[in-house]
Short mmCIF file of C-alpha atoms in Angstrom, two decimals:
data_model
loop_
_atom_site.label_atom_id
_atom_site.label_comp_id
_atom_site.label_asym_id
_atom_site.label_seq_id
_atom_site.Cartn_x
_atom_site.Cartn_y
_atom_site.Cartn_z
CA MET A 1168 3.17 28.35 10.95
CA ILE A 1169 4.70 29.20 13.89
CA LEU A 1170 7.82 27.26 14.38
CA ARG A 1171 9.56 26.23 18.17
CA GLY A 1172 12.56 26.93 19.29
CA GLY A 1173 12.32 31.18 19.40
CA GLY A 1174 9.31 31.53 18.27
CA PRO A 1175 7.55 32.88 14.74
CA ILE A 1176 10.19 35.66 13.78
CA ALA A 1177 13.14 33.71 14.83
CA GLY A 1178 11.47 30.97 12.60
CA ILE A 1179 11.37 32.86 9.31
CA ARG A 1180 14.61 34.38 9.92
CA ARG A 1181 16.06 30.99 9.72
CA ARG A 1182 14.07 29.64 7.20
CA SER A 1183 15.54 32.45 5.30
CA GLN A 1184 18.73 31.49 5.77
CA ALA A 1185 18.09 28.15 4.35
CA MET A 1186 16.34 29.40 1.35
CA ALA A 1187 20.08 32.14 0.40
CA LEU A 1188 21.96 28.77 0.77
CA CYS A 1189 20.04 27.35 -1.65
CA LEU A 1190 20.23 30.06 -3.50
CA LEU A 1191 23.61 30.13 -2.98
CA ALA A 1192 23.59 26.60 -4.25
CA GLY A 1193 21.98 27.95 -8.11
CA LEU A 1194 18.06 27.44 -7.63
CA SER A 1195 17.26 30.68 -8.65
CA ALA A 1196 13.69 31.89 -8.66
CA ALA A 1197 14.21 31.98 -12.22
CA ALA A 1198 15.66 28.37 -12.42
CA VAL A 1199 12.88 27.14 -10.60
CA ALA A 1200 10.18 28.26 -12.87
CA GLN A 1201 11.61 26.80 -15.58
CA ASP A 1202 11.75 23.25 -13.58
CA GLY A 1203 8.25 23.40 -13.42
CA GLY A 1204 7.86 20.06 -12.51
CA ARG A 1205 10.86 18.15 -13.19
CA TYR A 1206 12.19 15.20 -10.98
CA MET A 1207 15.25 17.15 -8.81
CA GLY A 1208 16.79 14.17 -7.83
CA VAL A 1209 17.56 12.73 -3.82
CA ALA A 1210 20.31 15.19 -3.91
CA SER A 1211 18.63 18.16 -4.01
CA CYS A 1212 17.17 17.49 -0.39
CA ALA A 1213 20.14 16.19 0.88
CA GLY A 1214 21.75 19.35 2.14
CA SER A 1215 22.68 19.93 5.92
CA THR A 1216 20.02 22.62 6.92
CA CYS A 1217 17.31 20.26 4.76
CA HIS A 1218 16.94 16.38 4.83
CA GLY A 1219 20.18 15.18 4.74
CA ARG A 1220 21.04 15.82 8.82
CA ALA A 1221 22.70 12.51 10.77
CA GLU A 1222 20.32 13.08 13.33
CA GLY A 1223 17.10 13.42 13.78
CA ASN A 1224 16.81 17.16 16.21
CA GLY A 1225 15.57 19.63 13.12
CA GLU A 1226 12.49 21.83 14.78
CA VAL A 1227 10.03 21.81 11.87
CA VAL A 1228 10.80 18.66 10.33
CA ARG A 1229 13.23 15.87 11.97
CA GLN A 1230 15.89 16.92 8.66
CA ASP A 1231 17.66 13.22 8.26
CA GLU A 1232 14.89 12.05 6.40
CA ILE A 1233 17.57 10.78 3.88
CA ALA A 1234 19.63 8.80 5.90
CA THR A 1235 16.27 7.27 7.20
CA TRP A 1236 15.40 6.54 3.64
CA GLN A 1237 19.26 5.15 2.73
CA GLU A 1238 18.72 2.23 5.95
CA PRO A 1239 20.45 -0.61 4.84
CA SER A 1240 19.02 -2.61 7.77
CA SER A 1241 15.28 -1.56 8.24
CA SER A 1242 12.46 -1.22 6.36
CA THR A 1243 12.12 2.44 5.87
CA GLY A 1244 15.11 1.67 3.14
CA ALA A 1245 13.79 -0.72 0.93
CA HIS A 1246 12.73 2.47 -1.33
CA SER A 1247 17.12 3.03 -2.09
CA ARG A 1248 17.70 -0.51 -2.12
CA ALA A 1249 14.74 -1.42 -4.91
CA LEU A 1250 17.24 -1.00 -7.77
CA ALA A 1251 19.75 -2.91 -6.24
CA VAL A 1252 17.33 -6.10 -6.33
CA LEU A 1253 17.73 -6.27 -10.02
CA GLY A 1254 21.01 -7.14 -10.05
CA SER A 1255 21.12 -10.11 -7.07
CA LEU A 1256 21.22 -13.49 -7.93
CA ARG A 1257 17.14 -13.43 -8.17
CA GLY A 1258 16.65 -10.27 -10.21
CA ARG A 1259 18.94 -11.89 -12.83
CA GLN A 1260 17.41 -15.04 -13.34
CA ILE A 1261 13.82 -13.44 -13.28
CA ALA A 1262 15.03 -11.42 -16.47
CA ALA A 1263 16.92 -14.26 -17.76
CA GLU A 1264 13.81 -16.67 -17.55
CA LEU A 1265 11.40 -13.78 -19.14
CA LYS A 1266 14.48 -13.50 -22.31
CA MET A 1267 15.63 -8.96 -20.90
CA GLY A 1268 18.54 -8.27 -21.13
CA ASP A 1269 20.23 -5.88 -17.84
CA PRO A 1270 17.50 -5.75 -15.57
CA THR A 1271 18.88 -2.87 -14.51
CA GLY A 1272 18.15 -0.99 -17.56
CA GLU A 1273 14.91 -2.43 -18.41
CA ALA A 1274 11.86 -0.20 -18.46
CA ALA A 1275 9.66 -2.89 -17.47
CA CYS A 1276 11.32 -3.19 -13.94
CA LEU A 1277 12.10 0.05 -13.25
CA GLY A 1278 9.11 1.44 -13.35
CA CYS A 1279 8.50 0.45 -10.07
CA HIS A 1280 12.30 -0.27 -8.88
CA ALA A 1281 13.15 3.16 -9.42
CA THR A 1282 11.82 7.05 -9.90
CA PHE A 1283 11.62 6.16 -13.70
CA VAL A 1284 11.14 9.44 -15.82
CA ALA A 1285 11.99 10.79 -19.35
CA ALA A 1286 15.40 12.49 -19.62
CA GLY A 1287 13.37 15.64 -20.67
CA GLU A 1288 11.20 15.36 -17.07
CA ARG A 1289 15.11 15.05 -15.59
CA GLY A 1290 17.00 18.03 -13.47
CA PRO A 1291 20.70 18.53 -13.45
CA ARG A 1292 20.85 16.46 -9.82
CA PHE A 1293 19.02 13.75 -11.17
CA GLN A 1294 20.23 9.98 -10.56
CA ALA A 1295 18.56 6.98 -12.10
CA SER A 1296 20.95 5.02 -9.55
CA ASP A 1297 19.14 6.24 -6.05
CA GLY A 1298 16.46 3.81 -7.46
CA VAL A 1299 12.69 4.79 -5.78
CA GLY A 1300 13.83 8.10 -4.84
CA CYS A 1301 12.12 11.47 -2.37
CA GLU A 1302 10.27 12.14 -5.86
CA SER A 1303 8.33 8.78 -6.64
CA CYS A 1304 6.31 9.50 -3.62
CA HIS A 1305 6.33 13.50 -2.92
CA GLY A 1306 6.08 14.10 -6.68
CA PRO A 1307 8.56 16.14 -9.20
CA ALA A 1308 9.88 18.72 -6.59
CA GLY A 1309 10.91 21.61 -9.42
CA GLY A 1310 7.78 23.54 -9.03
CA TRP A 1311 8.34 23.83 -4.61
CA ILE A 1312 11.81 22.57 -4.16
CA ALA A 1313 12.85 26.38 -3.79
CA THR A 1314 10.10 27.39 -1.85
CA HIS A 1315 8.32 24.51 0.31
CA TYR A 1316 10.11 25.69 3.75
CA THR A 1317 9.94 29.36 2.78
CA THR A 1318 6.73 31.77 4.89
CA ILE A 1319 5.19 31.27 1.50
CA GLY A 1320 5.32 27.86 1.49
CA THR A 1321 2.41 26.26 3.20
CA HIS A 1322 0.71 23.07 2.27
CA PRO A 1323 -1.97 24.05 -0.27
CA ALA A 1324 0.70 26.46 -1.88
CA ASN A 1325 3.04 23.40 -2.34
CA VAL A 1326 0.63 21.02 -3.64
CA ALA A 1327 -0.29 23.67 -5.92
CA ALA A 1328 3.29 23.72 -6.86
CA GLY A 1329 3.41 19.61 -7.52
CA LEU A 1330 3.87 18.29 -4.11
CA THR A 1331 1.98 15.30 -3.74
CA PRO A 1332 -0.40 15.54 -0.87
CA LEU A 1333 0.20 12.55 1.04
CA ASP A 1334 -2.00 13.55 4.03
CA SER A 1335 -4.28 12.22 1.84
CA PRO A 1336 -5.58 8.89 2.77
CA GLN A 1337 -6.53 8.87 -1.03
CA ALA A 1338 -3.79 10.46 -2.44
CA ARG A 1339 -1.30 8.13 -1.08
CA ALA A 1340 -3.07 5.15 -1.17
CA GLY A 1341 -2.81 5.85 -5.23
CA VAL A 1342 1.09 6.46 -5.04
CA CYS A 1343 1.58 3.27 -2.86
CA LEU A 1344 -0.78 1.23 -5.31
CA ASP A 1345 1.04 2.65 -8.59
CA CYS A 1346 3.87 -0.36 -7.68
CA HIS A 1347 2.21 -2.07 -4.85
CA TYR A 1348 -0.35 -3.43 -7.10
CA GLY A 1349 0.24 -2.43 -10.74
CA SER A 1350 -0.80 1.10 -11.68
CA ALA A 1351 -1.86 1.74 -16.42
CA ASN A 1352 0.74 4.19 -16.05
CA GLY A 1353 3.19 2.56 -18.25
CA ASN A 1354 5.68 -0.05 -16.96
CA GLN A 1355 3.96 -0.94 -13.48
CA PHE A 1356 2.91 -4.22 -13.75
CA VAL A 1357 3.44 -7.45 -12.49
CA THR A 1358 2.22 -10.01 -14.94
CA HIS A 1359 1.81 -13.47 -14.21
CA ARG A 1360 4.72 -14.04 -16.25
CA MET A 1361 7.11 -12.12 -14.09
CA MET A 1362 5.68 -13.95 -10.53
CA ALA A 1363 6.19 -17.13 -13.05
CA ALA A 1364 9.46 -16.70 -13.17
CA GLY A 1365 10.34 -15.85 -9.83
CA HIS A 1366 8.96 -12.32 -8.61
CA PRO A 1367 7.24 -12.03 -5.29
CA ARG A 1368 3.64 -12.12 -5.28
CA ILE A 1369 2.40 -8.78 -4.33
CA VAL A 1370 0.52 -7.46 -1.36
CA PHE A 1371 -0.44 -4.18 -0.02
CA GLU A 1372 -2.31 -2.67 3.52
CA LEU A 1373 -1.55 1.10 3.44
CA ASP A 1374 -1.39 1.70 7.09
CA LEU A 1375 1.03 -0.46 7.68
CA PHE A 1376 3.39 0.48 4.55
CA SER A 1377 3.24 3.98 5.85
CA ALA A 1378 4.17 2.59 9.68
CA LEU A 1379 7.15 0.76 8.23
CA GLN A 1380 8.22 3.62 5.54
CA GLN A 1381 7.22 7.11 7.99
CA HIS A 1382 10.50 9.38 8.26
CA HIS A 1383 8.56 12.40 10.14
CA ASP A 1384 6.82 13.05 13.81
CA GLU A 1385 3.37 13.93 13.75
CA ASP A 1386 4.05 16.18 16.10
CA ALA A 1387 1.81 19.72 17.26
CA ASP A 1388 3.56 21.70 14.65
CA TYR A 1389 2.81 18.89 11.85
CA GLN A 1390 -0.80 18.64 13.19
CA ARG A 1391 -1.68 21.78 12.74
CA ARG A 1392 -0.98 21.75 8.85
CA LYS A 1393 -1.50 18.42 7.93
CA GLY A 1394 -4.13 17.21 10.76
CA ARG A 1395 -3.30 14.11 13.10
CA THR A 1396 -3.69 10.71 11.11
CA ASP A 1397 -6.57 8.42 11.49
CA SER A 1398 -5.05 4.66 11.10
CA VAL A 1399 -8.77 3.37 10.94
CA ARG A 1400 -9.63 5.37 8.46
CA LEU A 1401 -6.27 5.72 6.33
CA TRP A 1402 -6.17 1.34 6.51
CA ALA A 1403 -10.26 1.71 5.22
CA VAL A 1404 -9.32 3.80 2.50
CA GLY A 1405 -6.55 1.75 1.65
CA GLN A 1406 -9.04 -1.34 1.66
CA ALA A 1407 -11.08 0.32 -1.12
CA GLU A 1408 -8.47 2.13 -3.28
CA ALA A 1409 -6.83 -1.51 -3.63
CA VAL A 1410 -10.30 -2.88 -4.68
CA ARG A 1411 -10.84 0.23 -6.56
CA ARG A 1412 -7.64 -0.36 -8.68
CA SER A 1413 -7.68 -4.09 -9.04
CA ALA A 1414 -11.12 -4.22 -10.56
CA ASP A 1415 -10.27 -1.23 -12.93
CA LEU A 1416 -7.00 -2.96 -14.29
CA PHE A 1417 -8.73 -5.94 -14.99
CA ALA A 1418 -11.46 -4.16 -16.95
CA ARG A 1419 -8.88 -3.08 -19.18
CA PRO A 1420 -8.08 -5.75 -22.31
CA GLY A 1421 -4.69 -5.02 -21.60
CA PHE A 1422 -4.54 -6.00 -18.47
CA GLY A 1423 -7.56 -8.44 -18.13
CA THR A 1424 -5.91 -10.55 -20.51
CA GLU A 1425 -3.25 -12.65 -21.57
CA GLY A 1426 -3.77 -14.41 -25.43
CA ILE A 1427 -6.98 -16.58 -24.83
CA PHE A 1428 -6.47 -16.76 -21.26
CA PRO A 1429 -7.08 -14.43 -18.13
CA GLU A 1430 -4.04 -12.77 -16.40
CA PHE A 1431 -3.63 -14.70 -13.45
CA TYR A 1432 -1.89 -11.98 -11.64
CA PHE A 1433 -5.04 -11.04 -10.58
CA TYR A 1434 -6.66 -14.72 -9.45
CA ASP A 1435 -5.83 -16.03 -6.47
CA CYS A 1436 -2.44 -17.92 -6.21
CA HIS A 1437 -3.08 -20.91 -4.03
CA SER A 1438 -6.29 -22.08 -5.04
CA CYS A 1439 -4.43 -22.94 -7.99
CA HIS A 1440 -1.04 -23.90 -6.37
CA ARG A 1441 -2.15 -26.64 -3.96
CA GLN A 1442 -0.36 -30.27 -3.67
CA ILE A 1443 -1.79 -31.85 -5.79
CA THR A 1444 -2.67 -35.87 -4.45
CA ASP A 1445 -4.32 -39.05 -5.95
CA GLY A 1446 -6.06 -41.94 -4.04
CA PRO A 1447 -9.13 -44.25 -4.14
CA GLN A 1448 -10.87 -41.68 -2.65
CA ARG A 1449 -11.18 -38.16 -3.57
CA ARG A 1450 -9.90 -35.48 -1.29
CA LEU A 1451 -11.18 -31.33 -2.38
CA THR A 1452 -8.36 -29.23 -1.12
CA PHE A 1453 -10.26 -25.91 -1.22
CA GLU A 1454 -13.67 -24.76 0.60
CA THR A 1455 -16.13 -22.85 -1.59
CA ASN A 1456 -17.02 -19.39 -0.42
CA PRO A 1457 -19.80 -17.57 0.58
CA GLY A 1458 -18.54 -14.51 -1.05
CA ARG A 1459 -17.98 -15.82 -4.57
CA PRO A 1460 -20.91 -17.06 -6.22
CA ILE A 1461 -18.57 -18.16 -9.14
CA PRO A 1462 -18.74 -22.34 -10.82
CA PHE A 1463 -17.51 -25.04 -8.68
CA GLY A 1464 -14.01 -25.41 -9.39
CA GLN A 1465 -13.51 -22.10 -10.91
CA PRO A 1466 -10.81 -20.36 -10.39
CA PRO A 1467 -10.93 -17.37 -7.73
CA PHE A 1468 -9.96 -13.70 -8.15
CA ASN A 1469 -8.43 -12.15 -5.16
CA ASP A 1470 -10.69 -10.58 -3.27
CA GLU A 1471 -8.47 -10.30 -0.04
CA ASN A 1472 -9.10 -6.66 0.56
CA ALA A 1473 -12.83 -6.89 -0.96
CA ILE A 1474 -13.18 -9.04 1.98
CA MET A 1475 -11.58 -6.86 4.40
CA LEU A 1476 -13.61 -3.53 2.98
CA SER A 1477 -16.63 -5.41 3.19
CA ALA A 1478 -16.19 -5.81 6.63
CA VAL A 1479 -15.26 -2.35 7.40
CA ALA A 1480 -18.41 -0.67 5.14
CA ARG A 1481 -20.76 -2.27 7.48
CA VAL A 1482 -19.13 -0.47 10.43
CA LEU A 1483 -18.04 2.89 9.07
CA ALA A 1484 -20.45 3.04 5.77
CA PRO A 1485 -23.33 0.92 6.84
CA GLY A 1486 -25.46 2.84 3.65
CA GLN A 1487 -23.22 1.79 1.29
CA ALA A 1488 -22.33 -1.92 2.66
CA GLN A 1489 -25.40 -3.44 1.09
CA ALA A 1490 -24.25 -1.89 -2.50
CA PHE A 1491 -20.62 -2.88 -2.67
CA GLU A 1492 -21.29 -6.35 -1.31
CA SER A 1493 -23.68 -6.89 -3.98
CA ALA A 1494 -21.27 -5.82 -6.49
CA SER A 1495 -18.35 -7.92 -5.08
CA GLN A 1496 -20.96 -10.65 -5.86
CA SER A 1497 -22.20 -9.60 -9.38
CA PHE A 1498 -18.29 -9.00 -10.30
CA HIS A 1499 -17.45 -12.71 -9.18
CA ARG A 1500 -20.47 -14.47 -10.73
CA ALA A 1501 -19.89 -12.65 -14.22
CA MET A 1502 -16.56 -14.55 -13.46
CA GLY A 1503 -18.85 -17.36 -14.91
CA ASP A 1504 -19.82 -15.73 -18.17
CA GLY A 1505 -17.56 -14.41 -20.33
CA ARG A 1506 -14.94 -11.36 -20.26
CA ALA A 1507 -17.28 -8.88 -21.26
CA GLU A 1508 -19.96 -9.64 -18.72
CA ALA A 1509 -16.51 -9.94 -16.42
CA ALA A 1510 -15.37 -6.58 -17.27
CA GLU A 1511 -18.66 -4.58 -17.40
CA ALA A 1512 -19.14 -6.00 -13.81
CA ALA A 1513 -15.35 -5.11 -13.25
CA MET A 1514 -16.41 -1.45 -13.61
CA ARG A 1515 -19.48 -1.88 -11.48
CA LEU A 1516 -17.34 -2.96 -8.19
CA ARG A 1517 -14.71 -0.22 -9.40
CA ASN A 1518 -17.35 2.51 -8.66
CA ALA A 1519 -18.68 1.27 -5.23
CA ALA A 1520 -15.07 0.86 -4.27
CA ALA A 1521 -14.84 4.65 -5.35
CA ALA A 1522 -17.99 5.47 -3.80
CA LEU A 1523 -16.81 3.78 -0.66
CA SER A 1524 -13.36 4.92 -0.78
CA ASP A 1525 -14.63 8.49 -1.00
CA ALA A 1526 -17.61 8.23 2.02
CA LEU A 1527 -14.68 6.16 4.74
CA ALA A 1528 -12.32 9.70 3.39
CA GLY A 1529 -14.65 12.26 4.32
CA GLY A 1530 -15.52 10.58 8.00
CA GLY A 1531 -14.16 11.38 11.40
CA GLY A 1532 -12.32 7.25 11.40
CA GLY A 1533 -13.64 4.96 13.11
CA ASP A 1534 -14.04 2.47 16.15
CA ALA A 1535 -11.39 0.40 16.09
CA PHE A 1536 -12.99 -2.24 17.91
CA ALA A 1537 -15.52 -2.35 16.23
CA VAL A 1538 -13.93 -3.07 13.05
CA ILE A 1539 -11.66 -5.58 14.75
CA ALA A 1540 -15.21 -7.48 15.85
CA ALA A 1541 -16.66 -7.07 12.37
CA ILE A 1542 -13.16 -8.77 10.27
CA ALA A 1543 -13.38 -11.98 12.72
CA ASP A 1544 -17.56 -12.46 12.90
CA ARG A 1545 -20.21 -14.27 11.81
CA THR A 1546 -20.49 -12.86 8.39
CA THR A 1547 -16.29 -12.60 7.25
CA SER A 1548 -15.28 -15.68 8.71
CA PRO A 1549 -17.02 -17.89 6.57
CA ARG A 1550 -14.81 -16.01 3.53
CA PHE A 1551 -11.46 -17.14 4.92
CA THR A 1552 -11.72 -20.10 3.10
CA ASP A 1553 -8.06 -18.88 1.15
CA TYR A 1554 -4.49 -17.81 2.22
CA ALA A 1555 -3.89 -14.66 0.32
CA GLY A 1556 -7.45 -13.41 2.73
CA SER A 1557 -6.00 -14.82 5.26
CA ALA A 1558 -2.97 -12.99 5.52
CA GLN A 1559 -4.80 -9.87 5.03
CA ALA A 1560 -6.90 -10.56 8.09
CA VAL A 1561 -4.15 -10.48 10.70
CA MET A 1562 -2.56 -8.05 9.24
CA ALA A 1563 -5.26 -5.67 9.64
CA VAL A 1564 -6.23 -6.61 13.37
CA ASP A 1565 -2.52 -6.21 13.82
CA THR A 1566 -2.76 -2.41 12.87
CA LEU A 1567 -5.73 -1.68 14.19
CA LEU A 1568 -4.32 -3.04 17.46
CA ASN A 1569 -1.54 -0.77 16.83
CA ALA A 1570 -3.45 2.02 16.89
CA LEU A 1571 -5.37 1.41 19.75
CA VAL A 1572 -2.14 1.92 21.73
CA ARG A 1573 -1.42 4.68 20.13
CA GLU A 1574 -5.02 6.49 20.48
CA GLY A 1575 -4.36 5.31 23.91
CA ARG A 1576 -7.16 3.66 24.26
CA ILE A 1577 -5.21 0.05 25.02
CA THR A 1578 -1.48 0.03 27.23
CA VAL A 1579 1.71 -1.27 25.85
CA GLY A 1580 1.28 -3.66 28.22
CA ALA A 1581 -2.26 -5.05 27.66
CA ALA A 1582 -1.07 -5.57 23.81
CA ALA A 1583 1.74 -7.43 24.91
CA GLY A 1584 -0.65 -9.18 27.26
CA ILE A 1585 -2.49 -10.42 24.42
CA ARG A 1586 0.55 -10.85 21.75
CA ALA A 1587 0.81 -14.71 22.29
CA ASP A 1588 -3.26 -14.96 20.67
CA ILE A 1589 -1.86 -12.35 17.38
CA ASN A 1590 1.10 -14.47 17.26
CA ARG A 1591 -1.03 -17.58 16.87
CA ALA A 1592 -2.79 -15.87 13.74
CA TYR A 1593 0.23 -14.91 12.33
CA GLU A 1594 1.52 -18.04 12.97
CA ALA A 1595 -1.59 -19.96 10.66
CA VAL A 1596 -0.32 -17.92 7.85
CA ARG A 1597 2.99 -18.41 8.29
CA SER A 1598 3.12 -20.36 4.86
CA PRO A 1599 0.46 -21.37 2.01
CA GLU A 1600 1.92 -24.98 2.53
CA GLY A 1601 0.59 -25.16 5.96
CA TYR A 1602 -2.36 -23.20 5.69
CA ASN A 1603 -5.98 -24.45 6.64
CA PRO A 1604 -8.77 -22.39 6.83
CA VAL A 1605 -10.21 -23.87 9.95
CA ARG A 1606 -7.15 -23.58 12.20
CA PHE A 1607 -7.17 -20.00 10.64
CA ARG A 1608 -10.72 -18.85 11.61
CA ALA A 1609 -10.57 -20.14 15.22
CA ALA A 1610 -6.80 -18.67 15.87
CA LEU A 1611 -8.35 -15.23 14.41
CA GLY A 1612 -11.81 -15.64 16.24
CA GLN A 1613 -9.19 -16.07 19.18
CA ALA A 1614 -7.42 -12.83 18.52
CA ALA A 1615 -9.95 -10.95 17.91
CA GLY A 1616 -12.16 -11.98 21.40
CA ALA A 1617 -8.96 -11.71 23.04
CA ILE A 1618 -9.07 -7.50 21.95
CA GLY A 1619 -12.47 -7.17 22.65
CA SER A 1620 -12.11 -8.33 26.05
CA LEU A 1621 -9.37 -4.83 26.53
CA ARG A 1622 -12.35 -2.26 25.79
#
């Protein structure tokens, strides 16, 4: 890698000096070999020559990543605050309702609110009190922490030593989904019981989450090492991986059922949690959905990500779009047949989503204008009958608009000029209680049309 500020020789010298400092701190080559895949803790990354500067003025990376992670008033500090949330009034109330002990010591909570690893996997500077630390996302650093900035520390070499390749959309989605949807790894699944006790509903959108947590600059050096991030592809792969994860977990008996009932975590919350009134004339509080061929009155599986994936597949992977749509409809239809049939159909949906993920990840990105139009077109729009899917659609349209600005295809001024249209769509999903599908579809169509006019 050619470094800025003095050329490659000066860069090698600086990194060798940084390596010497870490060796003096006790990270010998033998210790690295011994530590292997151990979790070394945030403190191991926080040196002033590494990621612990107060100001982001490093030559290769910003070097203020720890300060960004700790930011108390911004979304960038959300991971460092995750553990403290458990000790809040709401956290304690949830734990008490579930007959738990102190939530800051409960494995069911720590699986996502901290870097939760066994004692034998912890290095000498690891602290569970750090919350969701660096290694929750970047992987256990024992095998690569002392070499990832040296001349032999290329990105492929670091990945081979245990670094998580977050530049891969599929790998990044997998890491995020472990907590922001759930995993089968243990202690990373929010049940309906937890939500009934007060845990918020889980929402996931990969490109938006990536933007909120970004602590690096995508400069020329970054692009040489890892390539340029394509926001359309990142968003699309995130949708595919979310469908893949939800179908996979639902198919597992230990996750998909709770006693004699299905695990309602997977279902659309607001299809049941609606205002119920009685009067001389019946009043339907829901619309039938053309994407869900389920028996009338049956609670629907939450298909917010499937709706988005169907739309983007028609644009970026048309050869696989029909197969996915067929698998999606078959899955919903199987809900009326029985648990065994639904689990089998879930695996077919999982495989169709995985195939789409591979196709989208291997593609060259796509036209955000076309994807936005597909999200609001006559094929997709009738599927916005529920709050969750509609909220996901607004986030998608805004995410893709931002991608157009970053690509220089729309100016900042032009995007600001149609902000009122986007805000009307946001207002239509401001709260579940006030959600009206007809009003939402009109607002989304107006927003998409405004964006399309800038093409």
